[in-house]
PDB file of C-alpha atoms in Angstrom:
ATOM      1  CA  PHE A   1      53.241 -21.374  -4.125  1.00  0.00           C
ATOM      2  CA  THR A   2      53.736 -19.120  -7.122  1.00  0.00           C
ATOM      3  CA  GLY A   3      50.055 -18.174  -7.327  1.00  0.00           C
ATOM      4  CA  GLU A   4      48.032 -15.584  -5.424  1.00  0.00           C
ATOM      5  CA  VAL A   5      49.079 -15.304  -1.776  1.00  0.00           C
ATOM      6  CA  ILE A   6      46.016 -15.602   0.447  1.00  0.00           C
ATOM      7  CA  PHE A   7      47.821 -15.563   3.785  1.00  0.00           C
ATOM      8  CA  ASN A   8      51.498 -15.251   4.636  1.00  0.00           C
ATOM      9  CA  SER A   9      52.284 -14.020   8.109  1.00  0.00           C
ATOM     10  CA  THR A  10      54.241 -14.808  11.252  1.00  0.00           C
ATOM     11  CA  ILE A  11      52.089 -16.143  14.080  1.00  0.00           C
ATOM     12  CA  THR A  12      52.824 -17.567  17.513  1.00  0.00           C
ATOM     13  CA  SER A  13      49.895 -19.998  17.883  1.00  0.00           C
ATOM     14  CA  ALA A  14      49.300 -23.380  16.312  1.00  0.00           C
ATOM     15  CA  SER A  15      46.100 -22.329  14.515  1.00  0.00           C
ATOM     16  CA  GLN A  16      44.957 -19.514  12.259  1.00  0.00           C
ATOM     17  CA  GLN A  17      41.600 -18.602  10.747  1.00  0.00           C
ATOM     18  CA  ILE A  18      41.735 -17.410   7.141  1.00  0.00           C
ATOM     19  CA  GLY A  19      39.236 -16.256   4.553  1.00  0.00           C
ATOM     20  CA  ILE A  20      37.937 -13.146   6.316  1.00  0.00           C
ATOM     21  CA  SER A  21      40.139 -10.629   4.514  1.00  0.00           C
ATOM     22  CA  PRO A  22      40.713 -11.471   1.793  1.00  0.00           C
ATOM     23  CA  THR A  23      37.817 -13.871   1.417  1.00  0.00           C
ATOM     24  CA  LEU A  24      38.177 -17.280  -0.210  1.00  0.00           C
ATOM     25  CA  ALA A  25      36.355 -18.224  -3.398  1.00  0.00           C
ATOM     26  CA  HIS A  26      33.717 -20.954  -3.405  1.00  0.00           C
ATOM     27  CA  ASN A  27      34.487 -24.386  -4.863  1.00  0.00           C
ATOM     28  CA  THR A  28      38.200 -23.580  -5.161  1.00  0.00           C
ATOM     29  CA  LYS A  29      41.258 -25.644  -4.242  1.00  0.00           C
ATOM     30  CA  TYR A  30      43.838 -24.006  -1.968  1.00  0.00           C
ATOM     31  CA  TYR A  31      47.280 -25.221  -0.847  1.00  0.00           C
ATOM     32  CA  TRP A  32      48.876 -24.496   2.503  1.00  0.00           C
ATOM     33  CA  ARG A  33      52.009 -25.241   4.479  1.00  0.00           C
ATOM     34  CA  VAL A  34      53.618 -24.112   7.725  1.00  0.00           C
ATOM     35  CA  THR A  35      57.202 -23.194   8.497  1.00  0.00           C
ATOM     36  CA  ALA A  36      58.419 -23.414  12.096  1.00  0.00           C
ATOM     37  CA  GLN A  37      61.313 -21.308  13.382  1.00  0.00           C
ATOM     38  CA  SER A  38      63.036 -21.352  16.746  1.00  0.00           C
ATOM     39  CA  ASN A  39      65.033 -18.698  18.549  1.00  0.00           C
ATOM     40  CA  LEU A  40      68.109 -20.632  17.451  1.00  0.00           C
ATOM     41  CA  ALA A  41      67.179 -19.905  13.830  1.00  0.00           C
ATOM     42  CA  LYS A  42      66.324 -23.518  13.141  1.00  0.00           C
ATOM     43  CA  VAL A  43      63.776 -23.678  10.323  1.00  0.00           C
ATOM     44  CA  THR A  44      61.607 -26.544   9.102  1.00  0.00           C
ATOM     45  CA  THR A  45      58.733 -26.491   6.613  1.00  0.00           C
ATOM     46  CA  SER A  46      55.830 -28.932   6.597  1.00  0.00           C
ATOM     47  CA  ALA A  47      54.596 -30.928   3.646  1.00  0.00           C
ATOM     48  CA  THR A  48      51.970 -29.202   1.502  1.00  0.00           C
ATOM     49  CA  ASN A  49      48.312 -29.962   2.179  1.00  0.00           C
ATOM     50  CA  ALA A  50      45.268 -28.914   0.149  1.00  0.00           C
ATOM     51  CA  PHE A  51      41.591 -28.248   0.761  1.00  0.00           C
ATOM     52  CA  THR A  52      38.626 -27.278  -1.442  1.00  0.00           C
ATOM     53  CA  THR A  53      36.079 -24.735  -0.270  1.00  0.00           C
ATOM     54  CA  LYS A  54      32.354 -25.412  -0.284  1.00  0.00           C
ATOM     55  CA  LEU A  55      30.056 -24.615  -3.166  1.00  0.00           C
ATOM     56  CA  ALA A  56      28.233 -21.307  -2.884  1.00  0.00           C
ATOM     57  CA  THR A  57      24.924 -21.374  -1.031  1.00  0.00           C
ATOM     58  CA  PRO A  58      21.804 -21.144  -3.237  1.00  0.00           C
ATOM     59  CA  THR A  59      19.603 -18.071  -2.832  1.00  0.00           C
ATOM     60  CA  LEU A  60      15.887 -18.778  -2.498  1.00  0.00           C
ATOM     61  CA  THR A  61      13.825 -16.625  -4.864  1.00  0.00           C
ATOM     62  CA  SER A  62      10.176 -17.692  -5.076  1.00  0.00           C
ATOM     63  CA  PRO A  63       7.822 -17.804  -3.281  1.00  0.00           C
ATOM     64  CA  ALA A  64       9.198 -14.856  -1.319  1.00  0.00           C
ATOM     65  CA  ASP A  65       9.814 -15.338   2.381  1.00  0.00           C
ATOM     66  CA  ASN A  66       6.548 -15.118   4.361  1.00  0.00           C
ATOM     67  CA  ALA A  67       4.471 -15.169   1.151  1.00  0.00           C
ATOM     68  CA  THR A  68       0.777 -15.820   1.720  1.00  0.00           C
ATOM     69  CA  GLY A  69      -1.984 -17.073  -0.530  1.00  0.00           C
ATOM     70  CA  VAL A  70       0.418 -19.498  -2.208  1.00  0.00           C
ATOM     71  CA  SER A  71      -0.996 -22.153  -4.529  1.00  0.00           C
ATOM     72  CA  LEU A  72      -1.434 -25.711  -3.271  1.00  0.00           C
ATOM     73  CA  THR A  73       0.875 -26.761  -6.124  1.00  0.00           C
ATOM     74  CA  PRO A  74       3.567 -24.042  -6.039  1.00  0.00           C
ATOM     75  CA  THR A  75       6.775 -23.955  -8.043  1.00  0.00           C
ATOM     76  CA  LEU A  76       9.751 -23.233  -5.772  1.00  0.00           C
ATOM     77  CA  THR A  77      12.734 -21.515  -7.424  1.00  0.00           C
ATOM     78  CA  TRP A  78      16.265 -20.661  -6.361  1.00  0.00           C
ATOM     79  CA  SER A  79      19.518 -19.341  -7.848  1.00  0.00           C
ATOM     80  CA  SER A  80      21.956 -21.533  -9.750  1.00  0.00           C
ATOM     81  CA  VAL A  81      25.354 -22.253  -8.201  1.00  0.00           C
ATOM     82  CA  THR A  82      28.556 -22.411 -10.253  1.00  0.00           C
ATOM     83  CA  GLY A  83      30.009 -25.911 -10.126  1.00  0.00           C
ATOM     84  CA  ALA A  84      26.803 -27.560  -8.869  1.00  0.00           C
ATOM     85  CA  ASP A  85      25.468 -30.634 -10.672  1.00  0.00           C
ATOM     86  CA  LYS A  86      22.324 -31.037  -8.589  1.00  0.00           C
ATOM     87  CA  TYR A  87      20.383 -29.580  -5.685  1.00  0.00           C
ATOM     88  CA  ARG A  88      18.648 -30.832  -2.573  1.00  0.00           C
ATOM     89  CA  LEU A  89      15.229 -29.331  -1.843  1.00  0.00           C
ATOM     90  CA  GLU A  90      13.571 -29.809   1.536  1.00  0.00           C
ATOM     91  CA  VAL A  91      10.019 -28.761   2.373  1.00  0.00           C
ATOM     92  CA  ASN A  92       8.834 -29.316   5.932  1.00  0.00           C
ATOM     93  CA  THR A  93       5.992 -28.433   8.271  1.00  0.00           C
ATOM     94  CA  THR A  94       8.352 -27.020  10.946  1.00  0.00           C
ATOM     95  CA  SER A  95      11.106 -24.407  10.830  1.00  0.00           C
ATOM     96  CA  ASP A  96      13.692 -26.769  12.376  1.00  0.00           C
ATOM     97  CA  PHE A  97      12.861 -29.415   9.744  1.00  0.00           C
ATOM     98  CA  THR A  98      12.060 -32.055  12.331  1.00  0.00           C
ATOM     99  CA  GLY A  99       8.386 -32.166  11.400  1.00  0.00           C
ATOM    100  CA  THR A 100       6.695 -33.861   8.472  1.00  0.00           C
ATOM    101  CA  PHE A 101       8.790 -33.835   5.295  1.00  0.00           C
ATOM    102  CA  ILE A 102       6.583 -32.862   2.384  1.00  0.00           C
ATOM    103  CA  PHE A 103       9.497 -33.062  -0.054  1.00  0.00           C
ATOM    104  CA  ASP A 104      13.137 -34.112   0.403  1.00  0.00           C
ATOM    105  CA  VAL A 105      15.066 -34.924  -2.772  1.00  0.00           C
ATOM    106  CA  ASP A 106      18.771 -34.396  -3.531  1.00  0.00           C
ATOM    107  CA  THR A 107      18.782 -35.236  -7.262  1.00  0.00           C
ATOM    108  CA  LEU A 108      17.229 -32.097  -8.773  1.00  0.00           C
ATOM    109  CA  THR A 109      19.200 -30.815 -11.750  1.00  0.00           C
ATOM    110  CA  SER A 110      17.175 -27.640 -12.369  1.00  0.00           C
ATOM    111  CA  THR A 111      16.683 -24.584 -10.157  1.00  0.00           C
ATOM    112  CA  SER A 112      12.931 -24.975  -9.768  1.00  0.00           C
ATOM    113  CA  LYS A 113      10.519 -27.660  -8.668  1.00  0.00           C
ATOM    114  CA  GLN A 114       6.743 -27.804  -8.501  1.00  0.00           C
ATOM    115  CA  ILE A 115       5.518 -29.619  -5.415  1.00  0.00           C
ATOM    116  CA  THR A 116       2.168 -31.102  -4.498  1.00  0.00           C
ATOM    117  CA  GLY A 117       0.476 -32.612  -1.473  1.00  0.00           C
ATOM    118  CA  LEU A 118       0.081 -29.329   0.435  1.00  0.00           C
ATOM    119  CA  SER A 119      -2.841 -28.479   2.684  1.00  0.00           C
ATOM    120  CA  SER A 120      -5.000 -25.370   2.503  1.00  0.00           C
ATOM    121  CA  GLY A 121      -4.144 -22.451   4.809  1.00  0.00           C
ATOM    122  CA  THR A 122      -0.952 -24.081   6.149  1.00  0.00           C
ATOM    123  CA  ASP A 123       2.573 -22.808   6.881  1.00  0.00           C
ATOM    124  CA  TYR A 124       5.472 -24.555   5.133  1.00  0.00           C
ATOM    125  CA  PHE A 125       9.253 -24.089   5.382  1.00  0.00           C
ATOM    126  CA  TRP A 126      11.787 -24.811   2.636  1.00  0.00           C
ATOM    127  CA  ARG A 127      15.531 -24.705   2.006  1.00  0.00           C
ATOM    128  CA  VAL A 128      17.994 -25.738  -0.722  1.00  0.00           C
ATOM    129  CA  SER A 129      21.613 -26.917  -0.852  1.00  0.00           C
ATOM    130  CA  ALA A 130      23.939 -27.463  -3.838  1.00  0.00           C
ATOM    131  CA  ILE A 131      25.931 -30.634  -4.599  1.00  0.00           C
ATOM    132  CA  ASN A 132      28.382 -31.707  -7.309  1.00  0.00           C
ATOM    133  CA  SER A 133      29.656 -35.020  -8.635  1.00  0.00           C
ATOM    134  CA  ALA A 134      33.045 -34.520  -6.961  1.00  0.00           C
ATOM    135  CA  GLY A 135      31.358 -34.773  -3.574  1.00  0.00           C
ATOM    136  CA  ASN A 136      31.492 -31.073  -2.825  1.00  0.00           C
ATOM    137  CA  PHE A 137      28.439 -29.391  -1.367  1.00  0.00           C
ATOM    138  CA  SER A 138      27.195 -26.083  -0.041  1.00  0.00           C
ATOM    139  CA  ASP A 139      25.740 -24.993   3.228  1.00  0.00           C
ATOM    140  CA  THR A 140      21.973 -25.268   3.281  1.00  0.00           C
ATOM    141  CA  SER A 141      20.437 -21.974   2.189  1.00  0.00           C
ATOM    142  CA  GLY A 142      21.396 -19.702   5.051  1.00  0.00           C
ATOM    143  CA  TYR A 143      17.829 -19.040   6.135  1.00  0.00           C
ATOM    144  CA  TYR A 144      14.828 -21.191   5.375  1.00  0.00           C
ATOM    145  CA  TYR A 145      11.886 -19.495   3.682  1.00  0.00           C
ATOM    146  CA  LYS A 146       8.325 -19.748   4.935  1.00  0.00           C
ATOM    147  CA  PHE A 147       5.160 -19.581   2.867  1.00  0.00           C
ATOM    148  CA  THR A 148       1.471 -20.012   3.656  1.00  0.00           C
ATOM    149  CA  THR A 149      -0.887 -21.727   1.248  1.00  0.00           C
ATOM    150  CA  LEU A 150      -4.160 -20.101   0.291  1.00  0.00           C
ATOM    151  CA  THR A 151      -7.329 -21.046   2.110  1.00  0.00           C
ATOM    152  CA  VAL A 152      -9.966 -22.330  -0.264  1.00  0.00           C
ATOM    153  CA  THR A 153     -13.661 -23.060   0.152  1.00  0.00           C
ATOM    154  CA  ALA A 154     -13.785 -24.911  -3.144  1.00  0.00           C
ATOM    155  CA  VAL A 155     -11.195 -26.908  -5.037  1.00  0.00           C
ATOM    156  CA  ASP A 156      -9.173 -24.923  -7.595  1.00  0.00           C
ATOM    157  CA  ASN A 157     -10.091 -26.259 -11.026  1.00  0.00           C
ATOM    158  CA  GLU A 158      -7.171 -26.240 -13.440  1.00  0.00           C
ATOM    159  CA  ALA A 159      -8.662 -29.000 -15.588  1.00  0.00           C
ATOM    160  CA  ILE A 160     -11.278 -26.774 -17.262  1.00  0.00           C
ATOM    161  CA  ILE A 161      -9.621 -23.894 -19.101  1.00  0.00           C
ATOM    162  CA  PRO A 162     -11.679 -20.653 -19.099  1.00  0.00           C
ATOM    163  CA  GLN A 163     -12.135 -18.744 -22.349  1.00  0.00           C
ATOM    164  CA  GLU A 164     -11.177 -15.353 -20.918  1.00  0.00           C
ATOM    165  CA  TYR A 165      -9.783 -13.556 -17.886  1.00  0.00           C
ATOM    166  CA  ALA A 166     -12.463 -12.864 -15.298  1.00  0.00           C
ATOM    167  CA  THR A 167     -12.950 -11.969 -11.640  1.00  0.00           C
ATOM    168  CA  GLU A 168     -16.334 -12.542 -10.009  1.00  0.00           C
ATOM    169  CA  GLN A 169     -17.976 -10.582  -7.207  1.00  0.00           C
ATOM    170  CA  ASN A 170     -16.979 -12.045  -3.866  1.00  0.00           C
ATOM    171  CA  TYR A 171     -19.513 -14.297  -2.167  1.00  0.00           C
ATOM    172  CA  PRO A 172     -21.112 -13.778   0.265  1.00  0.00           C
ATOM    173  CA  ASN A 173     -21.228  -9.999   0.145  1.00  0.00           C
ATOM    174  CA  PRO A 174     -21.710  -8.397   2.642  1.00  0.00           C
ATOM    175  CA  PHE A 175     -19.891 -11.005   4.711  1.00  0.00           C
ATOM    176  CA  ASN A 176     -18.797 -11.973   8.217  1.00  0.00           C
ATOM    177  CA  PRO A 177     -16.337 -13.438   8.968  1.00  0.00           C
ATOM    178  CA  THR A 178     -15.105 -14.862   5.620  1.00  0.00           C
ATOM    179  CA  THR A 179     -15.748 -14.430   1.912  1.00  0.00           C
ATOM    180  CA  THR A 180     -14.544 -16.114  -1.277  1.00  0.00           C
ATOM    181  CA  ILE A 181     -13.055 -14.415  -4.344  1.00  0.00           C
ATOM    182  CA  ARG A 182     -13.130 -16.368  -7.588  1.00  0.00           C
ATOM    183  CA  PHE A 183     -11.050 -15.594 -10.689  1.00  0.00           C
ATOM    184  CA  ALA A 184     -10.378 -17.310 -14.015  1.00  0.00           C
ATOM    185  CA  LEU A 185      -7.231 -17.540 -16.150  1.00  0.00           C
ATOM    186  CA  PRO A 186      -7.337 -18.688 -19.797  1.00  0.00           C
ATOM    187  CA  GLU A 187      -3.544 -19.109 -19.761  1.00  0.00           C
ATOM    188  CA  ALA A 188      -0.699 -19.346 -17.246  1.00  0.00           C
ATOM    189  CA  SER A 189      -0.175 -15.919 -15.682  1.00  0.00           C
ATOM    190  CA  PHE A 190       1.490 -14.188 -12.782  1.00  0.00           C
ATOM    191  CA  VAL A 191      -1.345 -13.196 -10.435  1.00  0.00           C
ATOM    192  CA  THR A 192      -1.608 -10.774  -7.538  1.00  0.00           C
ATOM    193  CA  LEU A 193      -4.730 -10.488  -5.413  1.00  0.00           C
ATOM    194  CA  LYS A 194      -4.668  -7.744  -2.796  1.00  0.00           C
ATOM    195  CA  ILE A 195      -7.158  -6.155  -0.413  1.00  0.00           C
ATOM    196  CA  TYR A 196      -7.218  -2.375   0.137  1.00  0.00           C
ATOM    197  CA  ASN A 197      -9.183  -0.103   2.452  1.00  0.00           C
ATOM    198  CA  MET A 198     -11.063   2.941   1.147  1.00  0.00           C
ATOM    199  CA  LEU A 199      -7.982   5.107   1.723  1.00  0.00           C
ATOM    200  CA  GLY A 200      -6.090   3.022  -0.800  1.00  0.00           C
ATOM    201  CA  GLN A 201      -3.876   1.435   1.868  1.00  0.00           C
ATOM    202  CA  GLU A 202      -2.913  -2.195   1.317  1.00  0.00           C
ATOM    203  CA  VAL A 203      -4.469  -4.496   3.912  1.00  0.00           C
ATOM    204  CA  LYS A 204      -3.747  -8.049   2.789  1.00  0.00           C
ATOM    205  CA  THR A 205      -1.940  -9.918   0.006  1.00  0.00           C
ATOM    206  CA  LEU A 206      -3.810 -13.124  -0.769  1.00  0.00           C
ATOM    207  CA  VAL A 207      -2.039 -14.207  -3.970  1.00  0.00           C
ATOM    208  CA  ASN A 208       1.338 -13.226  -5.402  1.00  0.00           C
ATOM    209  CA  GLU A 209       2.622 -15.969  -7.694  1.00  0.00           C
ATOM    210  CA  GLN A 210       2.609 -17.658 -11.093  1.00  0.00           C
ATOM    211  CA  LYS A 211      -0.517 -19.765 -11.700  1.00  0.00           C
ATOM    212  CA  ASN A 212      -1.543 -22.204 -14.398  1.00  0.00           C
ATOM    213  CA  ALA A 213      -4.654 -21.659 -16.498  1.00  0.00           C
ATOM    214  CA  GLY A 214      -7.829 -22.528 -14.581  1.00  0.00           C
ATOM    215  CA  THR A 215     -10.407 -21.211 -12.125  1.00  0.00           C
ATOM    216  CA  PHE A 216      -9.355 -20.379  -8.567  1.00  0.00           C
ATOM    217  CA  ASN A 217     -11.177 -19.703  -5.305  1.00  0.00           C
ATOM    218  CA  VAL A 218      -9.430 -17.673  -2.615  1.00  0.00           C
ATOM    219  CA  GLN A 219     -10.826 -17.034   0.852  1.00  0.00           C
ATOM    220  CA  TRP A 220     -10.330 -13.841   2.858  1.00  0.00           C
ATOM    221  CA  LYS A 221     -10.856 -14.076   6.616  1.00  0.00           C
ATOM    222  CA  GLY A 222     -11.191 -10.321   7.200  1.00  0.00           C
ATOM    223  CA  ASP A 223      -7.625 -10.009   8.477  1.00  0.00           C
ATOM    224  CA  ASN A 224      -4.500  -8.059   7.521  1.00  0.00           C
ATOM    225  CA  ASP A 225      -1.003  -9.283   6.636  1.00  0.00           C
ATOM    226  CA  SER A 226      -0.168  -9.475  10.358  1.00  0.00           C
ATOM    227  CA  GLY A 227      -3.110 -11.803  10.971  1.00  0.00           C
ATOM    228  CA  ASN A 228      -5.102  -9.218  12.927  1.00  0.00           C
ATOM    229  CA  LYS A 229      -8.818  -8.781  12.259  1.00  0.00           C
ATOM    230  CA  VAL A 230      -9.806  -5.572  10.478  1.00  0.00           C
ATOM    231  CA  SER A 231     -12.776  -3.337  11.295  1.00  0.00           C
ATOM    232  CA  SER A 232     -16.152  -3.325   9.562  1.00  0.00           C
ATOM    233  CA  GLY A 233     -16.426  -1.305   6.383  1.00  0.00           C
ATOM    234  CA  THR A 234     -16.044  -1.273   2.624  1.00  0.00           C
ATOM    235  CA  TYR A 235     -12.916  -2.796   1.115  1.00  0.00           C
ATOM    236  CA  ILE A 236     -11.568  -3.103  -2.410  1.00  0.00           C
ATOM    237  CA  TYR A 237     -10.020  -6.217  -3.883  1.00  0.00           C
ATOM    238  CA  ARG A 238      -7.843  -6.028  -6.984  1.00  0.00           C
ATOM    239  CA  VAL A 239      -6.782  -8.931  -9.177  1.00  0.00           C
ATOM    240  CA  ILE A 240      -3.919  -8.356 -11.617  1.00  0.00           C
ATOM    241  CA  ALA A 241      -3.337 -11.226 -14.045  1.00  0.00           C
ATOM    242  CA  GLY A 242      -0.882 -10.500 -16.822  1.00  0.00           C
ATOM    243  CA  SER A 243      -2.044  -7.204 -18.331  1.00  0.00           C
ATOM    244  CA  HIS A 244      -5.600  -7.609 -17.009  1.00  0.00           C
ATOM    245  CA  ILE A 245      -6.750  -5.681 -13.924  1.00  0.00           C
ATOM    246  CA  PHE A 246     -10.039  -6.278 -12.082  1.00  0.00           C
ATOM    247  CA  THR A 247     -11.209  -4.123  -9.142  1.00  0.00           C
ATOM    248  CA  LYS A 248     -14.346  -4.720  -7.078  1.00  0.00           C
ATOM    249  CA  LYS A 249     -15.797  -3.569  -3.748  1.00  0.00           C
ATOM    250  CA  MET A 250     -16.960  -5.709  -0.853  1.00  0.00           C
ATOM    251  CA  ILE A 251     -18.465  -5.022   2.571  1.00  0.00           C
ATOM    252  CA  LEU A 252     -17.388  -6.544   5.868  1.00  0.00           C
ATOM    253  CA  LEU A 253     -20.117  -6.399   8.526  1.00  0.00           C
ATOM    254  CA  LYS A 254     -19.605  -7.317  12.177  1.00  0.00           C
TER     255      LYS A 254
END
């Protein structure tokens, strides 16, 4: 008890919460003891006990919460935790994680993992916890993240590598109610695909993630980011892949 004093006070109850002010550090061992004193000035001090606080909780980073247009083979990433030797990643079809487990592994030693076996146009929920060889662990990431996979009308082809960056005219065009946008990547790139109205206002984000080289087909259902249908008219779609920018017009007819 010659180190930093975290709590040292006179109390009248048989319990005391600590760690609010000052806060305790993660993955740290603390020692505590209690001294009892009566009105007759009798004093007795307990033996010393110790406890170790939990590891810090990982922070989920990508895909962002509520991301849409996510690849069917996304790479999930999270922050590293000091003192952690491995991580548990859970991906589920329900937010309470009682649905179908798409992925549930507690032996990951890196802070990213590419997963497969996802369905087109489907919501998924994921969370991460940290673990170390001493048996310490963290809380599961405080809030699960949700992402929605892209809806495709054709299978993304990452086996055939295009020679150059390209974005094709959507098909069909004009369209109602859905259309497909096709783009090609000669190398792995971070891609954004967004829909804008003629006032330049963003309507829908279809893709916002790192993708491998290949050719990709993304479907737009004529809706906005809230899932509401948009009105007839001319819209602009913009694909940004690395330093390459492609902008084209399309017409929604109802």
